[in-house]
Every structure is written in C-alpha cells, then in structure tokens.
Short mmCIF file of C-alpha atoms in Angstrom, two decimals:
data_model
loop_
_atom_site.label_atom_id
_atom_site.label_comp_id
_atom_site.label_asym_id
_atom_site.label_seq_id
_atom_site.Cartn_x
_atom_site.Cartn_y
_atom_site.Cartn_z
CA MET A 1 63.55 236.15 150.03
CA LYS A 2 63.36 239.13 148.02
CA ARG A 3 64.27 240.02 144.25
CA TYR A 4 65.51 243.26 143.58
CA LEU A 5 65.33 244.48 140.81
CA LEU A 6 69.20 244.94 140.46
CA VAL A 7 68.86 241.46 140.66
CA LYS A 8 66.42 241.19 137.37
CA VAL A 9 69.00 243.96 136.03
CA PHE A 10 71.50 242.24 136.11
CA ALA A 11 71.22 238.32 135.26
CA TRP A 12 68.15 239.87 132.07
CA PHE A 13 71.69 241.65 130.97
CA TRP A 14 74.39 238.30 131.01
CA LEU A 15 70.93 236.43 129.68
CA THR A 16 70.74 238.82 127.06
CA ILE A 17 74.18 238.74 125.98
CA ILE A 18 73.95 234.20 126.66
CA ALA A 19 71.04 234.22 124.05
CA THR A 20 72.37 236.81 121.32
CA LEU A 21 75.81 234.36 121.18
CA LEU A 22 74.07 231.28 121.24
CA LEU A 23 71.30 232.11 119.00
CA LEU A 24 74.61 233.29 117.17
CA LEU A 25 76.15 230.31 117.25
CA GLY A 26 73.02 227.94 116.22
CA ILE A 27 72.78 230.11 112.86
CA SER A 28 76.15 229.72 112.02
CA LEU A 29 76.17 225.98 112.21
CA LEU A 30 72.90 225.82 109.81
CA GLN A 31 75.47 227.17 107.30
CA PRO A 32 77.65 224.79 105.46
CA ASP A 33 81.72 224.66 105.51
CA VAL A 34 83.00 227.50 104.63
CA VAL A 35 86.52 229.60 104.38
CA GLU A 36 87.61 232.64 105.66
CA THR A 37 90.38 234.55 104.24
CA LYS A 38 92.76 237.38 105.74
CA LYS A 39 95.24 239.28 104.59
CA ILE A 40 99.07 236.37 105.39
CA SER A 41 100.80 238.04 108.01
CA ARG A 42 104.83 238.86 106.77
CA SER A 43 107.14 236.39 109.10
CA MET A 44 104.75 233.42 107.71
CA LEU A 45 104.96 234.88 103.62
CA HIS A 46 108.59 235.01 104.58
CA ASN A 47 108.17 231.20 105.70
CA LEU A 48 106.48 229.86 102.40
CA GLN A 49 109.50 231.88 100.62
CA GLN A 50 112.43 230.34 101.82
CA LEU A 51 110.92 226.92 102.12
CA GLU A 52 109.54 227.73 98.35
CA GLN A 53 113.78 228.02 97.73
CA VAL A 54 114.24 224.77 99.72
CA LEU A 55 112.11 223.18 96.78
CA THR A 56 113.70 224.52 94.21
CA GLN A 57 116.95 224.06 95.54
CA VAL A 58 116.69 220.06 95.87
CA SER A 59 114.59 219.34 93.52
CA ARG A 60 117.67 219.87 91.12
CA ARG A 61 119.53 217.15 93.38
CA PRO A 62 118.99 213.66 91.01
CA ASN A 63 117.02 211.43 92.37
CA PHE A 64 115.03 213.48 94.46
CA GLU A 65 111.51 212.44 95.06
CA LEU A 66 108.89 214.83 96.02
CA SER A 67 107.02 212.22 98.09
CA ASN A 68 110.07 212.95 100.67
CA ILE A 69 109.51 216.94 101.28
CA ALA A 70 108.92 215.60 104.90
CA LYS A 71 111.96 214.75 105.79
CA LEU A 72 113.62 218.16 104.03
CA ARG A 73 115.95 219.80 107.54
CA LYS A 74 112.97 222.66 107.74
CA ARG A 75 111.38 222.73 111.31
CA LYS A 76 107.68 223.39 108.51
CA ALA A 77 108.52 221.32 106.56
CA ARG A 78 106.10 218.48 107.52
CA ASN A 79 103.19 221.12 106.81
CA ILE A 80 104.03 221.57 103.23
CA TYR A 81 101.46 220.97 100.91
CA LEU A 82 101.55 221.26 96.99
CA SER A 83 99.10 221.39 95.00
CA HIS A 84 98.05 219.79 91.55
CA ARG A 85 95.26 220.99 89.31
CA VAL A 86 95.37 217.25 88.34
CA ARG A 87 94.57 216.43 92.10
CA GLU A 88 96.38 212.78 92.06
CA LYS A 89 99.86 214.84 91.50
CA SER A 90 99.01 216.83 95.02
CA ILE A 91 101.62 215.87 97.27
CA ALA A 92 101.11 216.44 101.26
CA ALA A 93 103.92 216.13 103.38
CA ASN A 94 102.04 214.96 106.10
CA PRO A 95 99.78 211.76 105.57
CA ARG A 96 96.95 212.87 107.91
CA PHE A 97 96.42 215.98 105.08
CA LYS A 98 94.51 212.73 103.02
CA ALA A 99 91.96 212.90 105.72
CA LEU A 100 91.32 217.15 105.31
CA ASP A 101 88.77 218.38 102.81
CA LEU A 102 91.62 220.47 101.20
CA ASP A 103 89.66 220.88 98.28
CA LEU A 104 88.84 223.91 99.99
CA LEU A 105 92.11 225.67 99.06
CA SER A 106 90.96 225.58 95.32
CA PHE A 107 89.44 228.61 95.05
CA THR A 108 92.43 230.40 96.40
CA GLU A 109 94.48 228.50 93.40
CA ASP A 110 95.11 231.94 91.57
CA THR A 111 94.99 234.86 94.31
CA LYS A 112 98.22 236.02 96.49
CA PRO A 113 99.45 234.65 99.77
CA LEU A 114 96.73 234.30 102.26
CA ALA A 115 95.81 233.07 105.12
CA ILE A 116 92.57 230.50 104.78
CA TYR A 117 91.06 229.22 108.07
CA THR A 118 88.72 226.15 108.13
CA PRO A 119 86.88 224.36 110.14
CA GLU A 120 89.70 221.72 109.98
CA TYR A 121 92.69 223.33 109.33
CA LYS A 122 93.75 227.07 108.60
CA ALA A 123 96.66 227.23 105.63
CA PHE A 124 98.85 229.86 104.36
CA GLY A 125 99.40 230.53 100.51
CA PRO A 126 99.98 229.86 97.70
CA LEU A 127 102.75 230.38 95.84
CA GLU A 128 103.99 229.38 92.68
CA VAL A 129 107.05 226.63 92.49
CA THR A 130 108.08 224.67 89.46
CA LEU A 131 108.98 221.43 91.04
CA ASN A 132 110.69 218.43 88.63
CA ASN A 133 109.19 220.95 85.37
CA ASP A 134 106.01 220.56 86.68
CA ASN A 135 104.02 223.85 88.48
CA TYR A 136 102.72 222.97 91.56
CA ARG A 137 101.03 225.22 94.59
CA LEU A 138 102.90 225.61 97.53
CA TYR A 139 100.76 225.67 101.22
CA LEU A 140 101.61 225.71 104.98
CA ILE A 141 98.82 223.83 106.61
CA PHE A 142 97.87 223.35 110.15
CA GLU A 143 95.41 220.76 111.72
CA ASN A 144 93.37 223.91 113.18
CA HIS A 145 92.41 223.19 116.96
CA THR A 146 89.78 225.57 116.76
CA PRO A 147 86.26 224.85 117.58
CA GLY A 148 84.27 224.74 113.92
CA ALA A 149 81.66 226.81 115.59
CA ILE A 150 83.82 229.22 116.17
CA ILE A 151 85.15 229.38 112.52
CA LYS A 152 81.38 229.58 110.91
CA LEU A 153 80.90 232.31 113.97
CA ARG A 154 83.75 234.13 112.36
CA ALA A 155 82.54 233.63 108.64
CA LEU A 156 78.77 234.81 108.99
CA PRO A 157 77.91 237.92 107.32
CA LEU A 158 78.42 241.11 109.33
CA TRP A 159 75.05 242.15 107.94
CA ALA A 160 73.51 239.58 109.71
CA LYS A 161 75.86 239.35 112.77
CA ILE A 162 73.96 242.81 113.29
CA ALA A 163 71.42 241.83 112.26
CA VAL A 164 71.23 239.28 114.57
CA VAL A 165 72.57 240.89 117.87
CA LEU A 166 69.71 244.18 117.61
CA GLY A 167 67.40 241.57 117.01
CA ALA A 168 67.62 239.50 120.02
CA SER A 169 68.60 242.34 122.05
CA LEU A 170 65.56 244.15 120.55
CA LEU A 171 62.86 240.80 121.70
CA LEU A 172 64.60 240.18 125.10
CA CYS A 173 64.93 244.15 126.23
CA PHE A 174 61.26 244.30 124.91
CA TRP A 175 59.83 240.78 127.36
CA PHE A 176 62.02 242.19 130.23
CA THR A 177 60.78 246.24 129.43
CA ARG A 178 56.89 244.44 129.24
CA ASN A 179 57.95 243.11 132.18
CA LEU A 180 58.68 246.15 134.22
CA LEU A 181 55.86 248.54 132.68
CA THR A 182 53.14 245.84 132.98
CA PRO A 183 52.75 247.39 136.20
CA ILE A 184 53.86 250.97 136.31
CA LYS A 185 50.75 251.31 133.59
CA ALA A 186 48.31 249.65 136.49
CA LEU A 187 49.77 252.12 138.64
CA GLN A 188 49.26 255.06 135.83
CA ILE A 189 45.84 253.59 135.00
CA SER A 190 44.92 253.29 138.64
CA ALA A 191 46.33 256.71 139.73
CA ALA A 192 44.44 258.48 137.21
CA LYS A 193 40.70 256.94 138.14
CA LEU A 194 41.72 257.69 141.70
CA SER A 195 42.50 261.09 140.33
CA GLN A 196 39.15 261.79 138.72
CA GLY A 197 37.10 260.14 142.42
CA ASP A 198 36.58 256.24 141.63
CA LEU A 199 38.06 255.74 144.46
CA SER A 200 37.45 251.79 143.91
CA SER A 201 40.35 252.00 141.62
CA ARG A 202 43.32 249.33 142.35
CA ALA A 203 46.30 248.68 140.60
CA ASN A 204 46.13 245.35 139.13
CA ILE A 205 49.78 244.27 139.96
CA ASP A 206 50.44 240.15 140.71
CA LYS A 207 50.13 239.31 144.63
CA LYS A 208 53.42 237.00 143.91
CA ARG A 209 55.80 239.76 142.95
CA GLN A 210 58.29 240.21 145.53
CA ASP A 211 60.34 242.85 144.24
CA GLU A 212 60.35 246.77 144.32
CA LEU A 213 58.09 247.40 141.84
CA GLY A 214 55.80 244.53 143.79
CA GLN A 215 56.13 246.69 147.20
CA LEU A 216 55.31 249.69 145.55
CA GLY A 217 51.84 248.22 143.97
CA HIS A 218 51.00 246.99 147.24
CA ASP A 219 51.63 249.61 149.32
CA PHE A 220 49.96 251.81 146.53
CA ASN A 221 46.43 249.54 147.12
CA LEU A 222 46.95 250.05 150.27
CA MET A 223 47.26 253.73 150.29
CA ALA A 224 44.11 253.63 148.12
CA ASP A 225 42.04 251.21 150.54
CA LYS A 226 42.45 253.87 153.44
CA LEU A 227 41.87 257.07 151.48
CA GLU A 228 38.99 255.41 150.17
CA SER A 229 38.14 254.55 153.69
CA LEU A 230 38.52 257.71 154.82
CA VAL A 231 36.07 259.69 152.57
CA ASN A 232 33.56 257.85 153.01
CA ASN A 233 33.61 257.83 156.52
CA GLN A 234 33.65 261.13 155.84
CA LYS A 235 30.95 261.20 153.48
CA ARG A 236 28.70 259.36 155.91
CA LEU A 237 29.33 261.98 158.95
CA LEU A 238 28.42 264.81 157.49
CA ALA A 239 25.07 262.54 156.08
CA ASP A 240 24.47 261.18 159.46
CA ILE A 241 25.01 264.72 160.78
CA SER A 242 23.18 266.22 158.57
CA HIS A 243 20.07 263.69 158.97
CA GLU A 244 20.61 264.05 162.91
CA LEU A 245 19.90 267.85 162.33
CA ARG A 246 16.82 268.48 160.76
CA SER A 247 14.43 266.73 163.23
CA PRO A 248 16.00 269.46 166.16
CA LEU A 249 16.27 272.16 162.99
CA THR A 250 12.53 271.32 162.51
CA ARG A 251 11.35 272.04 166.23
CA LEU A 252 13.39 274.99 166.13
CA GLN A 253 11.17 276.28 163.10
CA MET A 254 8.05 275.12 164.74
CA ALA A 255 8.76 276.96 167.80
CA THR A 256 9.55 279.85 166.04
CA GLY A 257 6.45 280.11 164.40
CA LEU A 258 5.01 279.88 167.51
CA ALA A 259 6.99 282.50 169.43
CA ALA A 260 6.50 284.99 166.33
CA GLY A 261 2.47 284.86 166.73
CA HIS A 262 3.64 286.66 170.21
CA ALA A 263 5.73 288.60 169.27
CA THR A 264 6.18 292.18 169.60
CA LYS A 265 6.25 295.04 167.02
CA ASP A 266 9.98 295.72 168.67
CA ASN A 267 11.22 292.22 168.38
CA GLN A 268 9.74 290.65 165.37
CA GLY A 269 12.64 291.49 163.17
CA TYR A 270 14.78 289.21 165.24
CA PHE A 271 11.97 286.03 164.93
CA GLU A 272 11.94 286.77 160.90
CA ARG A 273 15.82 286.79 160.86
CA ILE A 274 15.79 283.26 163.42
CA GLU A 275 13.77 282.05 160.23
CA ARG A 276 15.62 283.22 157.66
CA GLU A 277 18.43 281.28 159.05
CA ALA A 278 16.85 278.23 159.79
CA GLN A 279 15.86 278.32 155.92
CA LEU A 280 19.12 278.85 155.53
CA VAL A 281 20.77 276.10 157.14
CA GLU A 282 16.90 273.56 156.33
CA ASN A 283 17.83 274.14 152.16
CA MET A 284 21.95 273.51 153.61
CA LEU A 285 21.07 270.06 155.00
CA GLY A 286 18.79 269.71 152.03
CA ASP A 287 21.72 270.30 149.83
CA ILE A 288 23.95 267.82 151.85
CA LEU A 289 21.83 264.73 151.98
CA HIS A 290 21.20 265.12 148.76
CA LEU A 291 24.93 265.08 147.55
CA SER A 292 25.77 262.31 149.70
CA LYS A 293 22.80 259.65 148.27
CA LEU A 294 24.27 260.88 144.98
CA GLU A 295 27.89 259.95 145.76
CA ALA A 296 26.87 256.52 147.06
CA ASP A 297 24.53 256.10 144.35
CA GLN A 298 21.69 255.07 146.68
CA ILE A 299 19.32 257.92 144.62
CA PRO A 300 17.17 255.52 142.39
CA ILE A 301 17.60 256.47 138.71
CA GLU A 302 15.65 255.93 136.24
CA LYS A 303 15.85 256.86 132.58
CA GLN A 304 13.99 257.76 129.67
CA PRO A 305 13.90 259.25 126.71
CA ILE A 306 13.64 262.98 127.61
CA PRO A 307 12.64 265.57 124.99
CA LEU A 308 15.15 268.55 125.22
CA ASN A 309 12.77 270.66 124.85
CA GLU A 310 10.32 269.32 127.78
CA LEU A 311 13.54 269.37 130.13
CA LEU A 312 14.65 273.27 129.21
CA ASP A 313 11.90 275.03 128.91
CA PRO A 314 10.52 275.07 132.76
CA ILE A 315 13.67 276.26 133.71
CA ILE A 316 14.23 279.01 130.87
CA GLU A 317 11.41 280.70 131.68
CA ASP A 318 12.07 280.24 135.95
CA ALA A 319 16.40 281.30 134.36
CA LEU A 320 14.04 284.41 132.22
CA PHE A 321 12.03 286.09 135.22
CA GLU A 322 14.93 285.44 137.91
CA ALA A 323 17.42 287.27 135.36
CA GLN A 324 14.50 289.52 134.89
CA GLN A 325 14.30 290.30 138.80
CA LEU A 326 18.15 290.99 138.95
CA SER A 327 17.46 293.77 136.12
CA LYS A 328 19.38 291.33 134.33
CA GLN A 329 19.35 289.29 130.48
CA PHE A 330 19.20 285.91 129.49
CA VAL A 331 19.37 284.95 125.85
CA ALA A 332 18.93 281.41 125.19
CA SER A 333 19.39 279.84 121.72
CA THR A 334 16.94 277.56 120.12
CA ILE A 335 16.34 274.41 121.11
CA PRO A 336 16.79 271.40 118.65
CA GLU A 337 14.19 268.58 118.51
CA VAL A 338 16.73 265.97 120.58
CA THR A 339 16.05 263.40 122.98
CA LEU A 340 18.12 262.62 126.12
CA ASN A 341 17.79 258.74 128.30
CA GLY A 342 18.55 259.73 132.24
CA ASP A 343 16.88 260.87 134.52
CA ALA A 344 14.73 264.08 134.35
CA MET A 345 14.66 265.01 137.89
CA LEU A 346 18.36 264.49 138.27
CA LEU A 347 19.13 266.47 134.70
CA ASN A 348 16.56 269.21 135.83
CA ARG A 349 17.91 269.64 138.87
CA ALA A 350 21.78 269.91 137.07
CA PHE A 351 21.11 272.27 134.33
CA GLU A 352 18.74 274.53 137.02
CA ASN A 353 21.90 274.32 139.34
CA ILE A 354 24.63 275.49 136.89
CA ILE A 355 22.68 278.31 135.36
CA ARG A 356 21.26 280.26 138.81
CA ASN A 357 24.74 279.92 139.23
CA ALA A 358 25.55 282.07 136.12
CA ILE A 359 22.40 284.74 136.83
CA LYS A 360 24.37 285.19 140.46
CA TYR A 361 27.22 285.83 139.13
CA ALA A 362 26.80 287.88 135.79
CA ASN A 363 27.19 291.38 135.22
CA SER A 364 24.46 292.12 132.68
CA THR A 365 23.97 289.29 130.61
CA ILE A 366 23.69 285.60 130.59
CA ASN A 367 23.73 282.85 126.97
CA LEU A 368 22.46 279.71 126.90
CA ASP A 369 24.14 278.50 123.49
CA ILE A 370 22.30 274.84 122.51
CA GLN A 371 24.00 272.99 119.40
CA SER A 372 24.19 269.19 118.67
CA THR A 373 25.39 266.86 116.57
CA ASN A 374 24.65 262.81 115.50
CA GLU A 375 26.44 261.83 119.22
CA GLN A 376 25.85 263.85 121.81
CA LEU A 377 23.80 267.55 122.87
CA LEU A 378 26.71 270.39 123.72
CA CYS A 379 25.20 273.23 126.02
CA ILE A 380 27.25 276.60 126.95
CA ILE A 381 26.23 278.38 129.15
CA LYS A 382 28.51 281.30 130.04
CA ASP A 383 27.87 285.26 132.51
CA ASP A 384 29.80 288.12 131.43
CA GLY A 385 31.20 288.34 135.68
CA LYS A 386 34.59 288.62 136.68
CA GLY A 387 35.45 284.68 135.56
CA VAL A 388 37.68 282.71 137.53
CA SER A 389 41.68 282.10 138.11
CA GLU A 390 42.84 279.45 136.05
CA ASP A 391 44.02 277.52 138.93
CA MET A 392 40.67 277.35 140.80
CA LEU A 393 38.67 276.63 137.89
CA ASP A 394 39.01 272.68 138.46
CA LYS A 395 38.17 272.82 142.21
CA LEU A 396 34.71 274.77 141.28
CA CYS A 397 32.46 271.23 141.55
CA ILE A 398 34.43 270.34 145.40
CA PRO A 399 31.26 270.77 148.32
CA PHE A 400 31.56 273.86 150.25
CA PHE A 401 34.34 275.08 148.17
CA ARG A 402 34.39 279.03 147.35
CA VAL A 403 36.64 281.16 144.79
CA SER A 404 36.46 283.95 147.87
CA ALA A 405 34.99 284.92 151.62
CA ALA A 406 32.77 287.59 148.91
CA ARG A 407 31.19 284.36 147.58
CA THR A 408 29.65 283.11 151.12
CA PRO A 409 25.74 283.93 152.53
CA GLU A 410 27.53 285.44 155.26
CA HIS A 411 29.16 288.68 153.14
CA ASN A 412 26.96 288.44 149.88
CA GLN A 413 23.51 287.65 149.38
CA LYS A 414 24.02 286.14 146.33
CA GLY A 415 26.22 283.62 147.47
CA GLY A 416 25.75 279.84 147.84
CA PHE A 417 27.28 276.98 150.09
CA GLY A 418 29.32 275.53 146.94
CA LEU A 419 27.33 272.56 146.63
CA GLY A 420 24.89 273.48 143.95
CA LEU A 421 27.65 272.47 140.75
CA ALA A 422 28.88 269.43 143.46
CA ILE A 423 25.36 268.34 142.76
CA ALA A 424 25.11 269.45 138.89
CA GLN A 425 28.29 267.43 138.30
CA HIS A 426 26.95 263.80 140.37
CA ALA A 427 24.26 263.95 138.62
CA LEU A 428 25.62 264.46 135.21
CA LYS A 429 28.08 261.99 135.66
CA VAL A 430 25.55 259.49 136.10
CA HIS A 431 24.73 260.42 132.71
CA ASP A 432 27.24 259.86 131.37
CA ALA A 433 28.13 263.49 130.83
CA HIS A 434 31.16 265.84 131.16
CA ILE A 435 30.77 268.98 132.91
CA GLU A 436 34.05 271.36 131.79
CA PHE A 437 34.86 275.12 133.01
CA THR A 438 36.63 277.95 130.84
CA ASN A 439 37.12 280.82 130.78
CA ASN A 440 35.31 283.71 128.40
CA VAL A 441 35.55 287.23 129.54
CA GLY A 442 33.29 285.49 132.90
CA LEU A 443 32.45 282.01 133.63
CA GLN A 444 31.33 279.81 130.97
CA VAL A 445 29.75 275.59 131.33
CA SER A 446 30.39 273.10 128.92
CA ILE A 447 28.24 270.08 129.17
CA ARG A 448 28.68 267.37 126.44
CA ILE A 449 25.62 264.55 126.91
CA PRO A 450 25.02 261.90 124.64
CA LEU A 451 22.34 261.82 122.64
CA TYR A 452 18.95 259.29 123.04
CA ARG A 453 19.59 256.47 120.09
#
C-alpha cells in the first residue's frame, strides 16, 4: 500500500496536536494541587446573598444550632460551608466536605467573592456573615466532577502553555519536514552533480520509501541511468568511428602522395587540396580520440611537481611567434616561481589550446596575466576580439560547439572544430582546476589551479 504524502501530512498534523496536548497534561500533573479563580457569575453571587440573609434571619431564632444549616428549606443549603479563622469552629452542611481539602480556600478569605476551582471541588465566595455573635465566611461548595488533570492544565500560566505548544510543534514539525526535505536535498545534490557532468551521480533515497518523493527519486535515478548510458554510448560510438576512420584515411593519404608524384601541373593543385583536407580530418580524428580518452579516464596521468616556468616558457615562445606571423601582439606577465602538481603533457595541451584560441580570435592584442597566492595559481588569458554573447559562455567547452558558422574551417581559415576548449577543460578538471569564461572587451578565460605543496 502506498503511503501518500497527503496521508502522512494528515497523520502528522493530528499527531502534533495529540502530542502537544499530552505534553501539556504531563507538565500540568507535575505541579502540586492548584487553585484557579475566576470572576463569580451574577446568579451565583445572588444565591450567596440570599443564603446570607436566610442564615442571618434563622440565627436569631432561639435554640437554633448552626450545625443544622443543612435542614434549611433552601435548594443549595447542603452546599453551605461556613469558614471560621479557628478551623475547629468551621461548619460544613454536607458531611462529605470533611474529606475535602478546604484549607485551599484560606487565601481567598480577605477577597471579594470569586469562583474558585480546585481538583476536588469548586467553591463560590466568600461573603462576610455574622452568626451567633461570631464572624464567618460563607461559601457554596460543589464536588468537582471535572478531572483534576484538566483543572491543573487550565491553571498553568499562559506563558507556559504557549512555550509548550510552540516547543512541541516546532520539534515535531522539524522532525516531519526533515523526513520530507531529506530526499529533496538528495535530489538537489544529485541534479547539481549531473549538471556539472558527473553522470554517475544518483539520488540517495531509501528504496523502501513508497510515497511520491520515493517514486520521484526512483524515476530520477532511472532517468540518470538512461542518460549516462546514452552519453557513454555516444562517446563510445564517436571514439570507435574516429578510430575506424583512421585506417582508410591513412591509406587515402598514401595513395594521394603516390598519385601526386605522377600529377601534371594542371592537376597538382587538386592533389594539394586533397592532402590539406585529409590532414584536417586527421587532426580532427586525433582530437576526438584524445577527448574521448580524457572523458573515459583512459589516459594514464602521471602527476609530478612541475615548475611553472618550465611548463609555460615553451608555450609563450610559440605564442609570440604565432602572434607575430599574424601581425598581432602577445603580452605575458612575469611567471612567478611556483610549482604545480600534475601531468605535464595534459597541462601543456590545455594552456596551448586556450592561448592559441585567443590568438586566433584577437584583433590585435592577447594578454596573459599570471598571479599566485599561497593556495592557488590564477592565469587570465584575454583577447581584444568580439567576445561571445553571455548566453553562449557556458557552452564554449561543449565538443563541436561553435558560436557561429563563420568560425568553422569551411568559412574561416582561422576556425577550429570546437574541440580545443573541450580538451582543455577535461585536462584541467583532472588537476582539480577550474576554468571560467567572461567577456572583458573580448573573451577572457580565467584558470585557477591548486599549487603543489
């Protein structure tokens, strides 16, 4: 049977109410016998005044005994209690009153008439009355059939009642909402990891949970399984196709080379074009295979301490030469004397791809700014090109993604296949580095890498 959230919420609502009431009753029972007072009603005050007049009149009769007040022809005569300052002189019309703790009335002797509630009885009074030249205080007493726990509960201070209600409801609501929010939090964490490319992430939700949240977690994990399978199959297919194309491509290049040796001047240009296109495909296949191996963690990573200047000096030297050939200016800041912990080949490929990408799309100037702290290295590569629209920034590392058709090799000689930044991102990811793209005149790439300790 499914335990729907509606049933849980309904049950928890009433559980909270019942638990709060039981807690209030439990706390009220811990306190000693209490007396609760209220304003006396007009009708009861009128009855007291009538009885006072009757007692005053009959006490003037000769040979009248106060102990016989229960025999008065008055409807509430058996409920009369005459309190005297000397306890032995107090008179109760009903013999059963002797079993009651009437001393609880003592604190009301000097007050105006009140309605007084105790766990055993309820009393109304007092009224000053003089009988047989002696002063008494007149009460009407009725045995209480209301449970004592209810009386004690009503007598609790208002602040105590509010504190118990708020405390109990807060504790139980926290317990209940935690039961609801735990699977939601698990889904949120797993969804965030999936959005960051961790396809193995799954929502950690109890499989025995049968309500809507449990079903949602099950469906989410099923979706993640299918998504991971589809993406892995796509990557595997792309890698397999790239690998299989290399053999016929190599044979094509060899055949083209042999044919070019026998070509005439008229068709020599065609063979050169075939060689360029074949080399272009060869480079693309190499990038695809390299990226697929990075994504599948199939490239052996040999991390070791690498001085930063040994890593960047050759890259900067090549960048200066390439920028000069394109009539552009490459400006690099001083390289700090720090050490990275990583694979030299992967880091070299990452920095080279990002810097060459900046050189390709810069109008005239490329800047490389390197800063270091005790914790990390910050490298900023920026160009003065057209930049990228804000909604495209987070897509730059998607394989084969290009901002516009003008950046493809078919339309623009300086364009690429959209694999360089994807390879750079994966190469940096295995080094716990972070890459960020922003617009600052042109495109700015910020790389943060933890320093070797």
